[in-house]
Coordinates of C-alpha atoms in Angstrom, one line a residue:
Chain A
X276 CA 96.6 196.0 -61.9
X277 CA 96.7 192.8 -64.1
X278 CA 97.6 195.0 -66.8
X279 CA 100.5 195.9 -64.7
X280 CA 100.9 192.0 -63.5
X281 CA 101.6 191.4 -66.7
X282 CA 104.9 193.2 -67.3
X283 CA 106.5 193.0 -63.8
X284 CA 105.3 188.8 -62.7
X285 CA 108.1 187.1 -63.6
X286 CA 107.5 183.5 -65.3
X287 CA 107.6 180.9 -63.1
X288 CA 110.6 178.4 -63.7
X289 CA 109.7 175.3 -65.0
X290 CA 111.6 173.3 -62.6
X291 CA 109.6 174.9 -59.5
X292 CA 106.5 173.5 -61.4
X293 CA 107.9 170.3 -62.2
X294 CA 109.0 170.0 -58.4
X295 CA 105.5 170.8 -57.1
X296 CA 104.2 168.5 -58.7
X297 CA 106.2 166.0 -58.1
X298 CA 105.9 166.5 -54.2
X299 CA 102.5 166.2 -55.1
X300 CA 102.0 163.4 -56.5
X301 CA 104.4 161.2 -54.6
X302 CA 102.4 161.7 -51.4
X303 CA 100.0 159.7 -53.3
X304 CA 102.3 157.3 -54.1
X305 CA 104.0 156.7 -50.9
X306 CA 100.4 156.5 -49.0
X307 CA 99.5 153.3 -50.8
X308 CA 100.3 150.2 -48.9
X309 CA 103.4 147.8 -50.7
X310 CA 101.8 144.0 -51.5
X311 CA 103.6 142.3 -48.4
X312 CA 102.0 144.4 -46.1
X313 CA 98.4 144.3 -47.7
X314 CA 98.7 140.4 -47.6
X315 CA 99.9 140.6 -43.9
X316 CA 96.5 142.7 -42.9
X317 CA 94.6 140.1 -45.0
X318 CA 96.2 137.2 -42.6
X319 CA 95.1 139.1 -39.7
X320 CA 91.8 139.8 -40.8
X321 CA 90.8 136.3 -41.6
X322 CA 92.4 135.3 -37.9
X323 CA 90.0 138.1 -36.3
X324 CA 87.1 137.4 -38.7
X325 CA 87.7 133.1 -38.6
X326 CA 86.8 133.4 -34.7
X327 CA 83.2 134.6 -35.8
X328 CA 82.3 132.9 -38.6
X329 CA 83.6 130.5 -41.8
X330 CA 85.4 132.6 -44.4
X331 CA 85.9 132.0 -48.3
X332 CA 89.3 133.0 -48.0
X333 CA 90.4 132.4 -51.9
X334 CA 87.8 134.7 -52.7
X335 CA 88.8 137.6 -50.5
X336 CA 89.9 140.8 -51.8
X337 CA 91.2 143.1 -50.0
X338 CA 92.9 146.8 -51.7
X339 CA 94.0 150.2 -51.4
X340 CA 91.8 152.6 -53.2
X341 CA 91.3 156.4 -53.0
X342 CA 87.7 157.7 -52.4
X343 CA 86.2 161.1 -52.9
X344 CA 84.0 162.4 -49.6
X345 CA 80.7 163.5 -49.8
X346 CA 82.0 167.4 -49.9
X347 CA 84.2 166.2 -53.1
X348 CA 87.8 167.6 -51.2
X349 CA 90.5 165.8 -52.1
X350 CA 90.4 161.7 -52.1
X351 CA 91.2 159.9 -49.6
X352 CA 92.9 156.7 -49.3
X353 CA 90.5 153.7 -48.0
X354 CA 91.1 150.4 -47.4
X355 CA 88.3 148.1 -49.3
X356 CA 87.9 144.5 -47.7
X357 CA 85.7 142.4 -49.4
X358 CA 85.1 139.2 -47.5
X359 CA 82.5 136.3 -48.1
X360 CA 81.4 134.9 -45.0
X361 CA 79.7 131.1 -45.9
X362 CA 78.8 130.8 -42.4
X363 CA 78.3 132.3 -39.6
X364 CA 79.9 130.2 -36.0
X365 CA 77.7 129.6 -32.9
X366 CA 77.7 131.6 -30.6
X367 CA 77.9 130.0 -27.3
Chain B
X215 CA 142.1 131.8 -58.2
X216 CA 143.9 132.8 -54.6
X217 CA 142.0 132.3 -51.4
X218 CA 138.5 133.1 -51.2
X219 CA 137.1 136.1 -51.4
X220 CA 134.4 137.7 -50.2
X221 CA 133.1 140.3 -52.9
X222 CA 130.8 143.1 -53.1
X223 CA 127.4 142.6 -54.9
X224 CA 126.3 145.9 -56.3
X225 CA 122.4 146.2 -58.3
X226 CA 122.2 149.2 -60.3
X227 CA 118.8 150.0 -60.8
X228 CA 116.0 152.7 -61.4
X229 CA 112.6 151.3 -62.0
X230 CA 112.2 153.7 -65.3
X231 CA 113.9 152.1 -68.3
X232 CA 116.1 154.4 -70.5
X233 CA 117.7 156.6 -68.0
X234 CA 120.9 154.8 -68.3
X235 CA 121.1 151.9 -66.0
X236 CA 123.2 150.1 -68.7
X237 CA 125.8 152.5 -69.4
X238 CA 125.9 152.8 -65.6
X239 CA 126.5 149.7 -64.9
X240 CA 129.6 149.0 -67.7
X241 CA 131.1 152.2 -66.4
X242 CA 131.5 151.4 -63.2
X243 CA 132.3 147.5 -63.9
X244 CA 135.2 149.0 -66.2
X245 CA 136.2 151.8 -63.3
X246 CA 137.0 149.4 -60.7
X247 CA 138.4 147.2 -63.0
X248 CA 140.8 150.0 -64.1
X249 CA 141.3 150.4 -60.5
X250 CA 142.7 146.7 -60.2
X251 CA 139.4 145.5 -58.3
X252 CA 138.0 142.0 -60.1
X253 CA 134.8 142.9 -61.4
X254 CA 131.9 140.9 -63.1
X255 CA 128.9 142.6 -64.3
X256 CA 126.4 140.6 -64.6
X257 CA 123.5 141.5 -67.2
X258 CA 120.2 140.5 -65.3
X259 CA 117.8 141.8 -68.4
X260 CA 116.8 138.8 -69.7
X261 CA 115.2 138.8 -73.0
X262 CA 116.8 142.3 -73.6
X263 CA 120.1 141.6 -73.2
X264 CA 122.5 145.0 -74.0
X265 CA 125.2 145.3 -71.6
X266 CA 127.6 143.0 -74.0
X267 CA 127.2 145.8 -76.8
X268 CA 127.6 148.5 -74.6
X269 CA 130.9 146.8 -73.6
X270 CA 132.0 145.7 -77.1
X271 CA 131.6 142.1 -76.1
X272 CA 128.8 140.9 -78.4
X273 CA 130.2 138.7 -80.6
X274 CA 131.9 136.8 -77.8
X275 CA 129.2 135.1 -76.3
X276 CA 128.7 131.4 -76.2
X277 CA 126.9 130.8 -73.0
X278 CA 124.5 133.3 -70.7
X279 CA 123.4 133.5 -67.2
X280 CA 120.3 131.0 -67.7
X281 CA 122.6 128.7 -69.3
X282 CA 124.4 128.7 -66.0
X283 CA 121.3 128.5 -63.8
X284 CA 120.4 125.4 -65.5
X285 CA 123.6 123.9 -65.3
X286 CA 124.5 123.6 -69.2
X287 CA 127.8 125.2 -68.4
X288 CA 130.3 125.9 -65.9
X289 CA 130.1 129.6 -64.3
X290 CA 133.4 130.3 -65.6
X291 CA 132.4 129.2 -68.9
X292 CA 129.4 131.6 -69.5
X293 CA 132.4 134.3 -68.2
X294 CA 133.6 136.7 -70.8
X295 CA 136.7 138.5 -70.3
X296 CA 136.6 142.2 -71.3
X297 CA 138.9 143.3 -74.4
X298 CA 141.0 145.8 -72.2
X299 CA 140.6 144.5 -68.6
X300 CA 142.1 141.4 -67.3
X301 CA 140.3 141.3 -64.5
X302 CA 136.7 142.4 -66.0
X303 CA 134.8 139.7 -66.7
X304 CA 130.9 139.7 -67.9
X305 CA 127.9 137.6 -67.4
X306 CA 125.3 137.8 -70.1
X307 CA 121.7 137.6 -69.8
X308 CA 120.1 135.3 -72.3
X309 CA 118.5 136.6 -74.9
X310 CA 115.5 134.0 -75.9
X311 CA 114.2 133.5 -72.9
X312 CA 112.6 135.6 -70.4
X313 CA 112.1 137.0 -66.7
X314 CA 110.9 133.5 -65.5
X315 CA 113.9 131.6 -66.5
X316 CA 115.6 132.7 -63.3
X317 CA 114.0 132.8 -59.3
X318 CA 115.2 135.0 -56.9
X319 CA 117.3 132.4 -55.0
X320 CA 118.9 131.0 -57.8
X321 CA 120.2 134.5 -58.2
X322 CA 121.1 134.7 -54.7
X323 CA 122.9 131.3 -55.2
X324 CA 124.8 132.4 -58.4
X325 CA 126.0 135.7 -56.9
X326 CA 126.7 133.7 -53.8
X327 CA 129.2 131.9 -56.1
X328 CA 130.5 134.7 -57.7
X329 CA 131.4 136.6 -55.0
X330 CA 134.2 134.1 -53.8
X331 CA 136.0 135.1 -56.8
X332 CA 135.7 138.3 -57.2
X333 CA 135.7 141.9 -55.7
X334 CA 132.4 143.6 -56.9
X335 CA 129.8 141.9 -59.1
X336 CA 127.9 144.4 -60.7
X337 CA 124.1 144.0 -61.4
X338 CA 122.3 145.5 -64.5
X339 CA 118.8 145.6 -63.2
X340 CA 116.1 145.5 -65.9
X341 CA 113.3 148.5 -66.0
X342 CA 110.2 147.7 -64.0
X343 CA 109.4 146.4 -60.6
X344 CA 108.2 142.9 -62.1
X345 CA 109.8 139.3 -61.7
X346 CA 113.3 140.8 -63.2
X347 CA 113.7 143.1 -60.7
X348 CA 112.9 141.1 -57.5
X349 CA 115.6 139.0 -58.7
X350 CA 117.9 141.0 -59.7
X351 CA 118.2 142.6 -56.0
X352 CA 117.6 139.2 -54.3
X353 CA 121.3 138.7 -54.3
X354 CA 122.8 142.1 -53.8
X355 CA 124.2 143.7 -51.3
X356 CA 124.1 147.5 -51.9
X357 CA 121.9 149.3 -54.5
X358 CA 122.8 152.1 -56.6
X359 CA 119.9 153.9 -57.9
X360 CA 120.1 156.1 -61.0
X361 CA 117.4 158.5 -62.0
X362 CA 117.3 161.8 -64.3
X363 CA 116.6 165.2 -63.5
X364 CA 112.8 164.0 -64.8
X365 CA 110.0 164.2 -62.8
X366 CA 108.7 160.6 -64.2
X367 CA 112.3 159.0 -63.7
X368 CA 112.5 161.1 -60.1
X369 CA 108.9 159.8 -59.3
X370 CA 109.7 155.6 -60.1
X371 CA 112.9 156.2 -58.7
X372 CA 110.9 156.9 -55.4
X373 CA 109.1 153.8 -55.9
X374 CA 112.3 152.2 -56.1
X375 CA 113.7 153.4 -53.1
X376 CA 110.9 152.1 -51.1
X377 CA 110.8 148.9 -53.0
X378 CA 114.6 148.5 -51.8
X379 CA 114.1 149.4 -48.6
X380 CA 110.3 146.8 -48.2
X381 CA 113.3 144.2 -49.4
X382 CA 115.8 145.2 -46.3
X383 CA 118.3 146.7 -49.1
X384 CA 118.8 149.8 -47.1
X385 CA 121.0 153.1 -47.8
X386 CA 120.3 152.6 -51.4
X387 CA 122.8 155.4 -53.1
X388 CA 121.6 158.0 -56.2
X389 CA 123.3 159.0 -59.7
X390 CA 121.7 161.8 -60.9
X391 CA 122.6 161.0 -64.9
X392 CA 122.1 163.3 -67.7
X393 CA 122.5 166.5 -66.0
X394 CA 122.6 169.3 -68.0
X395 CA 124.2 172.8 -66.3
X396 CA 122.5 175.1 -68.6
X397 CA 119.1 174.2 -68.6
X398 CA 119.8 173.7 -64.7
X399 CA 120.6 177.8 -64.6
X400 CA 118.0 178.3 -66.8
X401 CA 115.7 177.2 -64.1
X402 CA 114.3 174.9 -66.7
X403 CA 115.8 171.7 -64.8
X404 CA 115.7 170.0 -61.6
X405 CA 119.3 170.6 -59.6
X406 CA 120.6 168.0 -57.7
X407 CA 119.4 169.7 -54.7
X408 CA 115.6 169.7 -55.7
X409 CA 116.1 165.9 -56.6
X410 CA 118.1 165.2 -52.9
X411 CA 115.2 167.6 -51.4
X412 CA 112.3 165.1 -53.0
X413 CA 113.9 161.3 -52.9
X414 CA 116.0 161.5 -49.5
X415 CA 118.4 159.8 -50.1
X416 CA 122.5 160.0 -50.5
X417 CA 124.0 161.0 -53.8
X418 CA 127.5 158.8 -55.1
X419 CA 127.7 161.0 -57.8
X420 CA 126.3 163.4 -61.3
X421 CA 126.9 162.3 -64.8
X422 CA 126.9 165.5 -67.3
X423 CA 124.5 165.0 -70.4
X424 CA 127.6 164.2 -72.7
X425 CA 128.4 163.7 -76.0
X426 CA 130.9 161.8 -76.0
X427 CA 128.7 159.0 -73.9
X428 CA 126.6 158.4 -76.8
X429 CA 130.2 158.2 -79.1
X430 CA 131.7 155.9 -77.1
X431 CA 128.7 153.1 -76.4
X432 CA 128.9 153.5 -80.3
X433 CA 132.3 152.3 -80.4
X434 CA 131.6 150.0 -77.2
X435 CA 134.2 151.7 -75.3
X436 CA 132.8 152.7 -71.5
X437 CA 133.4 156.4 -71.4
X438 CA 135.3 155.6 -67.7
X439 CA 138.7 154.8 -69.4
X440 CA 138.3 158.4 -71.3
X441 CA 140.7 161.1 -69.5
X442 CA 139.6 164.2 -71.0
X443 CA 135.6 163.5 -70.9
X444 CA 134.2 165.0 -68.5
X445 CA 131.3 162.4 -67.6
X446 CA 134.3 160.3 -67.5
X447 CA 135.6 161.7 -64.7
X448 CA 132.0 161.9 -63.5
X449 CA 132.2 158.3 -63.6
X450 CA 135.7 158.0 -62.0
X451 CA 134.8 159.4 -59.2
X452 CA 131.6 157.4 -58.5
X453 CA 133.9 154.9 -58.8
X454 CA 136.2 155.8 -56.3
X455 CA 132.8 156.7 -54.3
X456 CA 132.1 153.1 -54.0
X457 CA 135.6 151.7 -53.1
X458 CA 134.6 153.7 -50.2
X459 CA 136.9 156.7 -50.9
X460 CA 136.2 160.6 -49.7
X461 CA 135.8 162.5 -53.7
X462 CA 134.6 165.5 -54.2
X463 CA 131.6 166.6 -56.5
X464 CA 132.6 168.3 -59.7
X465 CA 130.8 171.4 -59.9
X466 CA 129.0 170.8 -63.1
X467 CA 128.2 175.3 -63.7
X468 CA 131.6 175.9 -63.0
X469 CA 133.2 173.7 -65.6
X470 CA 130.1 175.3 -68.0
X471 CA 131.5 178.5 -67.7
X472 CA 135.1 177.4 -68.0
X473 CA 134.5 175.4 -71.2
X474 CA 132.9 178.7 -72.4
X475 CA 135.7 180.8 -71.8
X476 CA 138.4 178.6 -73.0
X477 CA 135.8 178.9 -76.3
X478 CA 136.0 182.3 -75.9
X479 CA 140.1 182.7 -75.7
X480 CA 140.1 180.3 -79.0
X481 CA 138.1 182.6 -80.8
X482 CA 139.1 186.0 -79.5
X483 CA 142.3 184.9 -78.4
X484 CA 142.3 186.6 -74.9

């Protein structure tokens, strides 16, 4: 059979490959967030967060990563905030 | 100058350096030029300034575009009027300096300016997505994007498009340059309709690998002005694509095929 295979499979056109993987790797591209709209979450986030307690906001980072699951599929994309909290507000 | 006009600003860019932006960018200045439009093209790669040699102009300048931001000159003084073209005129990006010497709305000032005067200002984008490209759209209108049938120039040109689009600079419109028809039947090239398939966007037109490109930026002659080329007619009709005109695509196989049967009567006389 892959004797056979071997005479009759034609070889795959190198544009089909080069268009796979394209596809492919521009659905990792276009899931990443652009700048302006990371740095409008981050304004929202130290809004929600500033309600509850005193933020270092020059120190917070906030990013786009990809992260593998447990069962090693595919990464996903996560969203990493890291934010400092100095102090936390009174609760009244 | 008659009354007031109120130009066209046009940034050809591509995110990827070396797929042509350059070339682009002097051919269609010098199209719509030879069409009777005024036309400055304005070289926005500072620090790696190129579009004066790709136009023949390089021993003419005196002043550049930073000199004009800072005010050491008159616009009309950094101007440099083409050798063939009356109306063509080009703005030079400074060669010493670099990407910080000019802010967005500075640009957006200086096209403003421009614009008045003339029909289409032409932008030469630098490669990247840094400093020189955020101000080298800031003042444009419409965006031309040109790519090759690569899968790294296809992929940044994606980048681009949503870099445009993040900047409200919408309907951006694609050149596919450097086609080449019989690697594309091979099925050892992207078509244009794998490349419209992936980017989604709409194409203004498909330069042929050519020859005679690489011959005439030696001689600084834009291939546009070239009857018999055929990117030159590639370029034409882009041309006439952004005066807003109805042209249709060459088929790029079908003129293969001729060229290889006119070879074919020459050498067996058929």
């Amino acid at each position: 059979m892959d004797f056979f295979k071997l005479f009759t499979k034609k070889q795959e056109k190198s544009k089909n490959v080069a268009k796979e993987r394209l596809k492919l790797v521009l659905v990792h591209d276009r899931s990443d967030l652009s700048p302006r709209f990371l740095e409008m979450i981050k304004t929202d986030i130290i809004k929600v967060i500033s309600q509850y307690a005193e933020i270092d906001e020059a120190e917070i980072d906030i990013k786009m990563t990809k992260m593998k699951k447990e069962n090693n599929e595919s990464p996903v994309s996560a969203l990493v905030a890291n934010i400092p909290i100095m102090k936390v507000k009174d609760k009244k | 100058m008659d009354n007031e006009k109120l130009g066209t600003a046009i940034v050809i860019t591509s995110g990827k350096g070396g797929v042509g932006k350059t070339t682009t960018s002097a051919n269609i200045g010098t199209g719509l030029a030879a069409l009777g439009y005024s036309v400055v093209v304005l070289d926005a790669d500072i620090g790696l300034r190129n579009l004066d040699v790709v136009m023949g102009l390089e021993n003419r300048i005196v002043y550049d575009i930073v000199d004009v931001v800072q005010k050491n000159c008159r616009l009309k003084q950094a101007l440099i009027r083409d050798k063939r073209h009356e109306k063509l005129y080009l703005l030079p990006a400074a060669q010493t300096k670099d990407k910080t010497a000019v802010s967005p709305d500075q640009m957006v000032e200086l096209i403003g300016d421009l614009k008045k005067d003339y029909d289409y200002i032409i932008i030469d984008s630098p490669a990247g997505i840094e400093q020189g490209f955020q101000y080298s759209i800031a003042g444009a209108d419409r965006a031309i994007i040109v790519t090759t049938p690569e899968i790294s120039a296809v992929r940044d040109a994606d980048r681009v498009i949503g870099l445009l689009e993040a900047n409200e600079l919408h309907d951006p419109k694609l050149i596919i340059n450097r086609i080449r028809p019989d690697m594309v039947k091979r099925g050892d090239m992207m078509n244009i309709e794998d490349i419209l398939d992936i980017l989604a966007v709409d194409l203004i037109g498909v330069v042929p690998d050519d020859e005679s490109i690489v011959i005439a930026t030696n001689k600084g002659e834009p291939i546009v002005t070239e009857e018999r080329a055929l990117s030159g007619r590639a370029y034409r009709n882009i041309v006439r694509r952004i005066t807003g005109e109805e042209v249709e695509f060459i088929n790029l196989e079908a003129d293969e095929e001729s060229k290889l049967s006119k070879v074919f009567k020459l050498i067996f006389g058929k």
